[in-house]
Amino acid sequence: MDVFSSGSFKHEAPEPLEGPVVATVTGGTILWFVLFLAQLPFYGWFADHGHTWWLWTCLAGGVLGLYGTWYVRKRDAAIKKADGTDSATGPAAE
């Protein structure tokens, strides 16, 4: 056990993985809203059994997902602009 706590093994942190972040967040947001809408007709059952928090959790996930979608789109645009790959700053725009 002392081998793990002594800190003798040091590795560089790997580079972060970049994937389709905007598509992932947008898909998750849509999923939260679909789950909310699918549960909405059963509101009475949820209320009778004390599970209305399920609906509100899905709604909160959808609303926070809208913010997340806006955020990752702005981040993606900023990364592309910093790299110089933005279509508006490319050679064709000059």
CSV table of C-alpha atoms in Angstrom, one decimal:
chain,number,residue,atom,x,y,z
A,1,MET,CA,0.0,0.0,0.0
A,2,ASP,CA,2.9,2.4,0.6
A,3,VAL,CA,3.8,2.2,-3.1
A,4,PHE,CA,0.5,3.9,-4.0
A,5,SER,CA,0.6,6.6,-1.3
A,6,SER,CA,4.2,7.5,-1.7
A,7,GLY,CA,3.7,9.3,-4.9
A,8,SER,CA,6.7,7.6,-6.6
A,9,PHE,CA,4.7,7.0,-9.8
A,10,LYS,CA,4.3,10.2,-11.7
A,11,HIS,CA,2.7,10.4,-15.1
A,12,GLU,CA,1.8,13.3,-17.3
A,13,ALA,CA,-1.9,14.0,-17.6
A,14,PRO,CA,-3.3,12.9,-20.9
A,15,GLU,CA,-4.7,15.6,-23.3
A,16,PRO,CA,-8.5,16.0,-23.0
A,17,LEU,CA,-10.6,14.2,-25.6
A,18,GLU,CA,-12.5,16.5,-27.9
A,19,GLY,CA,-15.6,15.0,-29.5
A,20,PRO,CA,-18.9,16.2,-30.8
A,21,VAL,CA,-19.6,18.2,-27.6
A,22,VAL,CA,-22.4,20.4,-29.1
A,23,ALA,CA,-24.2,17.3,-30.5
A,24,THR,CA,-23.9,15.5,-27.2
A,25,VAL,CA,-25.2,18.3,-25.1
A,26,THR,CA,-28.0,19.0,-27.6
A,27,GLY,CA,-29.0,15.3,-27.7
A,28,GLY,CA,-29.0,15.2,-23.9
A,29,THR,CA,-31.2,18.3,-23.7
A,30,ILE,CA,-33.7,16.9,-26.1
A,31,LEU,CA,-33.8,13.6,-24.1
A,32,TRP,CA,-34.5,15.5,-20.9
A,33,PHE,CA,-37.4,17.4,-22.5
A,34,VAL,CA,-38.8,14.2,-24.1
A,35,LEU,CA,-38.7,12.5,-20.7
A,36,PHE,CA,-40.5,15.4,-19.1
A,37,LEU,CA,-43.2,15.4,-21.8
A,38,ALA,CA,-43.6,11.6,-21.6
A,39,GLN,CA,-44.2,11.8,-17.9
A,40,LEU,CA,-46.5,14.8,-17.9
A,41,PRO,CA,-49.7,12.8,-18.6
A,42,PHE,CA,-49.1,10.8,-15.5
A,43,TYR,CA,-48.8,13.8,-13.2
A,44,GLY,CA,-51.7,12.6,-11.0
A,45,TRP,CA,-50.0,9.3,-10.4
A,46,PHE,CA,-46.7,10.9,-9.6
A,47,ALA,CA,-48.5,13.4,-7.2
A,48,ASP,CA,-50.4,10.5,-5.5
A,49,HIS,CA,-47.2,8.6,-4.9
A,50,GLY,CA,-44.9,11.5,-4.0
A,51,HIS,CA,-42.8,11.3,-7.1
A,52,THR,CA,-43.5,14.7,-8.7
A,53,TRP,CA,-39.8,15.4,-8.3
A,54,TRP,CA,-39.2,13.1,-11.3
A,55,LEU,CA,-41.0,15.5,-13.6
A,56,TRP,CA,-39.3,18.6,-12.2
A,57,THR,CA,-35.9,16.9,-12.4
A,58,CYS,CA,-36.5,16.3,-16.1
A,59,LEU,CA,-37.7,19.8,-16.7
A,60,ALA,CA,-34.6,21.2,-14.8
A,61,GLY,CA,-32.4,19.0,-16.9
A,62,GLY,CA,-33.9,20.4,-20.1
A,63,VAL,CA,-33.6,24.0,-19.0
A,64,LEU,CA,-30.0,23.5,-17.8
A,65,GLY,CA,-29.3,21.7,-21.1
A,66,LEU,CA,-30.5,24.8,-23.0
A,67,TYR,CA,-27.9,26.8,-21.1
A,68,GLY,CA,-25.3,24.1,-21.7
A,69,THR,CA,-26.0,24.1,-25.4
A,70,TRP,CA,-25.5,27.8,-25.6
A,71,TYR,CA,-22.3,27.5,-23.6
A,72,VAL,CA,-20.7,24.8,-25.6
A,73,ARG,CA,-21.6,26.5,-28.9
A,74,LYS,CA,-19.9,29.6,-27.8
A,75,ARG,CA,-16.9,27.6,-26.6
A,76,ASP,CA,-16.7,25.7,-29.8
A,77,ALA,CA,-16.8,29.0,-31.8
A,78,ALA,CA,-14.1,30.5,-29.6
A,79,ILE,CA,-11.9,27.5,-30.1
A,80,LYS,CA,-12.3,27.6,-33.8
A,81,LYS,CA,-11.7,31.4,-33.9
A,82,ALA,CA,-8.5,31.0,-31.8
A,83,ASP,CA,-7.3,28.2,-34.2
A,84,GLY,CA,-8.0,30.4,-37.2
A,85,THR,CA,-10.3,27.9,-38.7
A,86,ASP,CA,-13.4,30.0,-38.5
A,87,SER,CA,-15.0,30.4,-41.9
A,88,ALA,CA,-15.4,34.2,-41.4
A,89,THR,CA,-11.6,34.7,-40.8
A,90,GLY,CA,-10.4,32.2,-43.5
A,91,PRO,CA,-8.6,33.2,-46.6
A,92,ALA,CA,-11.8,33.5,-48.7
A,93,ALA,CA,-13.0,36.3,-46.5
A,94,GLU,CA,-10.1,38.5,-47.3
